[in-house]
Structure formats: C-alpha cells, structure tokens
GROMACS .gro file of C-alpha atoms in nm:
model
  173
    1MET     CA    1 -11.417   6.319  -2.160
    2ARG     CA    2 -11.145   6.056  -2.185
    3ILE     CA    3 -10.911   6.248  -1.962
    4CYS     CA    4 -11.188   6.274  -1.704
    5LEU     CA    5 -11.253   5.900  -1.721
    6TYR     CA    6 -10.885   5.820  -1.691
    7SER     CA    7 -10.857   6.057  -1.397
    8ILE     CA    8 -11.147   5.886  -1.217
    9ILE     CA    9 -11.002   5.541  -1.281
   10SER     CA   10 -10.662   5.652  -1.167
   11LEU     CA   11 -10.808   5.803  -0.849
   12LEU     CA   12 -10.995   5.480  -0.774
   13LEU     CA   13 -10.682   5.267  -0.823
   14ILE     CA   14 -10.472   5.490  -0.606
   15SER     CA   15 -10.731   5.500  -0.320
   16CYS     CA   16 -10.764   5.123  -0.337
   17SER     CA   17 -10.385   5.068  -0.326
   18SER     CA   18 -10.349   5.286  -0.014
   19GLN     CA   19 -10.591   5.060   0.183
   20THR     CA   20 -10.430   4.827   0.435
   21LYS     CA   21 -10.364   4.474   0.304
   22ASN     CA   22 -10.381   4.335   0.663
   23MET     CA   23 -10.719   4.180   0.739
   24ILE     CA   24 -10.875   3.987   1.025
   25SER     CA   25 -11.166   3.753   0.969
   26SER     CA   26 -11.400   3.612   1.233
   27GLY     CA   27 -11.637   3.318   1.235
   28ASP     CA   28 -11.714   2.981   1.385
   29LEU     CA   29 -11.586   2.633   1.313
   30VAL     CA   30 -11.788   2.322   1.397
   31LEU     CA   31 -11.676   1.967   1.431
   32LYS     CA   32 -11.973   1.735   1.415
   33GLY     CA   33 -12.000   1.443   1.653
   34GLY     CA   34 -11.733   1.223   1.806
   35VAL     CA   35 -11.632   0.879   1.923
   36PHE     CA   36 -11.456   0.745   2.231
   37LYS     CA   37 -11.412   0.373   2.285
   38THR     CA   38 -11.762   0.226   2.257
   39GLN     CA   39 -11.943   0.564   2.279
   40LYS     CA   40 -12.059   0.770   1.988
   41TRP     CA   41 -12.233   1.115   1.995
   42SER     CA   42 -12.364   1.371   1.753
   43ASP     CA   43 -12.316   1.687   1.960
   44PRO     CA   44 -12.106   1.958   1.790
   45LEU     CA   45 -11.775   2.090   1.908
   46THR     CA   46 -11.797   2.469   1.821
   47PHE     CA   47 -11.501   2.697   1.813
   48GLU     CA   48 -11.491   3.070   1.762
   49ARG     CA   49 -11.229   3.161   1.505
   50LYS     CA   50 -11.010   3.459   1.433
   51SER     CA   51 -10.770   3.467   1.144
   52TRP     CA   52 -10.501   3.728   1.057
   53TYR     CA   53 -10.420   3.772   0.685
   54LYS     CA   54 -10.159   3.969   0.491
   55GLU     CA   55 -10.329   4.014   0.155
   56PHE     CA   56 -10.453   3.657   0.086
   57THR     CA   57 -10.193   3.481   0.301
   58LEU     CA   58 -10.303   3.334   0.633
   59LEU     CA   59 -10.042   3.447   0.894
   60PHE     CA   60 -10.205   3.332   1.217
   61ASP     CA   61 -10.521   3.144   1.292
   62VAL     CA   62 -10.676   3.075   1.633
   63LEU     CA   63 -10.979   2.860   1.713
   64TYR     CA   64 -11.086   2.875   2.077
   65GLN     CA   65 -11.363   2.782   2.322
   66LYS     CA   66 -11.421   2.768   2.693
   67ILE     CA   67 -11.361   2.405   2.801
   68ASP     CA   68 -11.683   2.236   2.916
   69LEU     CA   69 -11.631   1.913   3.108
   70GLN     CA   70 -12.004   1.837   3.068
   71SER     CA   71 -11.969   1.795   2.689
   72PRO     CA   72 -11.931   1.448   2.555
   73PHE     CA   73 -11.605   1.560   2.407
   74ALA     CA   74 -11.464   1.581   2.763
   75GLN     CA   75 -11.413   1.207   2.738
   76TRP     CA   76 -11.115   1.290   2.511
   77TYR     CA   77 -10.929   1.454   2.804
   78SER     CA   78 -10.699   1.240   3.009
   79GLU     CA   79 -10.737   1.237   3.390
   80SER     CA   80 -10.438   1.464   3.430
   81GLU     CA   81 -10.576   1.707   3.171
   82LYS     CA   82 -10.906   1.711   3.362
   83GLU     CA   83 -10.719   1.786   3.688
   84SER     CA   84 -10.548   2.077   3.521
   85ILE     CA   85 -10.884   2.207   3.384
   86ASN     CA   86 -11.051   2.177   3.723
   87SER     CA   87 -10.773   2.385   3.886
   88CYS     CA   88 -10.866   2.678   3.665
   89SER     CA   89 -11.124   2.956   3.711
   90GLU     CA   90 -11.148   2.957   3.336
   91ALA     CA   91 -10.993   2.708   3.097
   92LEU     CA   92 -10.968   2.759   2.714
   93LEU     CA   93 -10.916   2.505   2.445
   94VAL     CA   94 -10.705   2.671   2.172
   95VAL     CA   95 -10.615   2.538   1.832
   96SER     CA   96 -10.361   2.758   1.656
   97TYR     CA   97 -10.155   2.793   1.339
   98HIS     CA   98  -9.881   3.031   1.241
   99LEU     CA   99  -9.718   3.059   0.905
  100ASP     CA  100  -9.390   3.229   0.988
  101ALA     CA  101  -9.243   3.311   1.333
  102LYS     CA  102  -9.091   3.629   1.176
  103ARG     CA  103  -9.431   3.777   1.117
  104ILE     CA  104  -9.692   3.663   1.378
  105SER     CA  105  -9.562   3.380   1.595
  106TYR     CA  106  -9.729   3.153   1.850
  107SER     CA  107  -9.502   3.297   2.114
  108MET     CA  108  -9.649   3.649   2.050
  109PHE     CA  109  -9.998   3.503   2.109
  110LYS     CA  110  -9.879   3.313   2.414
  111GLU     CA  111  -9.721   3.632   2.559
  112GLN     CA  112 -10.052   3.819   2.524
  113MET     CA  113 -10.241   3.535   2.687
  114SER     CA  114  -9.993   3.543   2.972
  115LYS     CA  115 -10.041   3.915   3.016
  116ALA     CA  116 -10.415   3.849   3.049
  117GLY     CA  117 -10.346   3.598   3.328
  118TYR     CA  118 -10.356   3.272   3.128
  119GLU     CA  119 -10.095   2.995   3.157
  120GLU     CA  120 -10.049   2.736   2.884
  121PHE     CA  121 -10.092   2.369   2.976
  122ALA     CA  122 -10.055   2.060   2.764
  123LEU     CA  123 -10.357   1.876   2.607
  124GLU     CA  124 -10.179   1.589   2.436
  125GLU     CA  125 -10.454   1.321   2.482
  126PHE     CA  126 -10.727   1.559   2.374
  127GLY     CA  127 -10.514   1.678   2.083
  128GLN     CA  128 -10.461   1.325   1.953
  129ASN     CA  129 -10.834   1.260   1.958
  130LEU     CA  130 -10.915   1.593   1.798
  131LYS     CA  131 -10.660   1.539   1.517
  132LEU     CA  132 -10.810   1.200   1.432
  133HIS     CA  133 -11.161   1.352   1.399
  134PRO     CA  134 -11.275   1.314   1.028
  135ASP     CA  135 -11.358   1.690   1.004
  136TYR     CA  136 -11.016   1.796   1.122
  137GLU     CA  137 -10.845   1.707   0.785
  138TYR     CA  138 -11.154   1.809   0.586
  139LEU     CA  139 -11.133   2.162   0.746
  140SER     CA  140 -10.765   2.185   0.663
  141LEU     CA  141 -10.646   2.188   1.022
  142SER     CA  142 -10.352   1.943   0.993
  143LEU     CA  143 -10.092   2.212   1.053
  144HIS     CA  144 -10.266   2.349   1.359
  145LYS     CA  145 -10.148   2.281   1.721
  146VAL     CA  146 -10.368   2.209   2.023
  147HIS     CA  147 -10.314   2.397   2.351
  148GLY     CA  148 -10.492   2.454   2.679
  149PHE     CA  149 -10.485   2.787   2.863
  150CYS     CA  150 -10.576   2.823   3.233
  151ARG     CA  151 -10.663   3.143   3.422
  152LYS     CA  152 -10.673   3.123   3.800
  153GLY     CA  153 -10.820   3.374   4.043
  154THR     CA  154 -11.159   3.525   4.099
  155SER     CA  155 -11.147   3.854   3.913
  156LEU     CA  156 -11.185   3.765   3.556
  157ASP     CA  157 -11.240   4.014   3.278
  158SER     CA  158 -11.484   3.892   3.019
  159ASP     CA  159 -11.286   4.016   2.726
  160LEU     CA  160 -10.944   3.891   2.621
  161ARG     CA  161 -10.768   4.136   2.387
  162ILE     CA  162 -10.514   4.025   2.133
  163SER     CA  163 -10.309   4.273   1.934
  164PHE     CA  164 -10.045   4.200   1.666
  165PRO     CA  165  -9.829   4.464   1.495
  166GLY     CA  166 -10.000   4.612   1.196
  167PHE     CA  167 -10.344   4.476   1.281
  168ASN     CA  168 -10.641   4.608   1.475
  169GLU     CA  169 -10.694   4.472   1.828
  170VAL     CA  170 -10.920   4.173   1.848
  171VAL     CA  171 -11.142   4.071   2.141
  172LEU     CA  172 -11.181   3.702   2.212
  173HIS     CA  173 -11.507   3.642   2.402
   0.00000   0.00000   0.00000
C-alpha cells in the first residue's frame, strides 16, 4: 500500500515538474478619474493588460488601449501628440515594462509592432500626466514606460499578434 501511495505521489510530482513554467496572464487595469489644470473628471482610463511570467517573475508587461481623443484624458496630450494621433488610422497608447533585455526586451515587442504596421511615437506630455496620477504608483507602475504606436493605411487587421520565445502567441484586440 505504501509503495503504491509513494508511486502515485512521485508520478504527480514528476508530471507537475514537466509543466511549462512560462505563463501569460490577461486582465484589465483601470485608472479612476483625472485632473488637468482647472478641470476634474471621474471617467475611467481602462487598459487591457498582458503579462509574461517565468515562474513567478514578471518578465514583460504591456498595458494598451486605442487612443480616444473624445475622452477627457485627451487633455493630457500635447498639441503635437494630438497631431501625431490624428495622422494615424489607428493609434495605441502602450505602457510597458521589461525586467531584463536578455529575456524579453522592449525592442522585441517594438519589432513585432513594426511587423504589424505600427510605428512608435513619443507621448512625453501624456506620460508625465499619467505618471503623476495617484493610481499609477498604487498599481506599481513606476518602472513602466509610456509609448504611442501609430498604424497608417486603410487595411487594418483587427488582431495584433505578439509572440515571444518560449511563450504562446498572444492576440492584442
């Protein structure tokens, strides 16, 4: 009986250890309300989130949303940032983090965005406002960087596919 029990436990341990330790999590992240000069609003700024983990270590994190210039948060964009956004067929606001460029780097992400027809553009003014939002620190985003991505043209695929070595492909909607 003992041998049978040890065999079952050993089999369970071996099968668990052969599972991949690379995981991808998905979810949403919401910043509540905002302020610009004398204006204050309670609208949420909602991001979709994808996170790549090796065991329990976060290797790469991306928060993204299609830029909406009708949102009250659009006040955070400078005039030149708005011009860049208006020149796009589709503009994305991306907030990203990478732990180590030797594993998953931002340049790997940027290269895949480029292959999908997106070009990076600066969002310095918006980024400064975003980083001073009270929820930014609370949500542990202080090491994240803010980027804009622009896709021009008329034939736009609805799915943006991101694939890193050792991980399943992820679709950003």
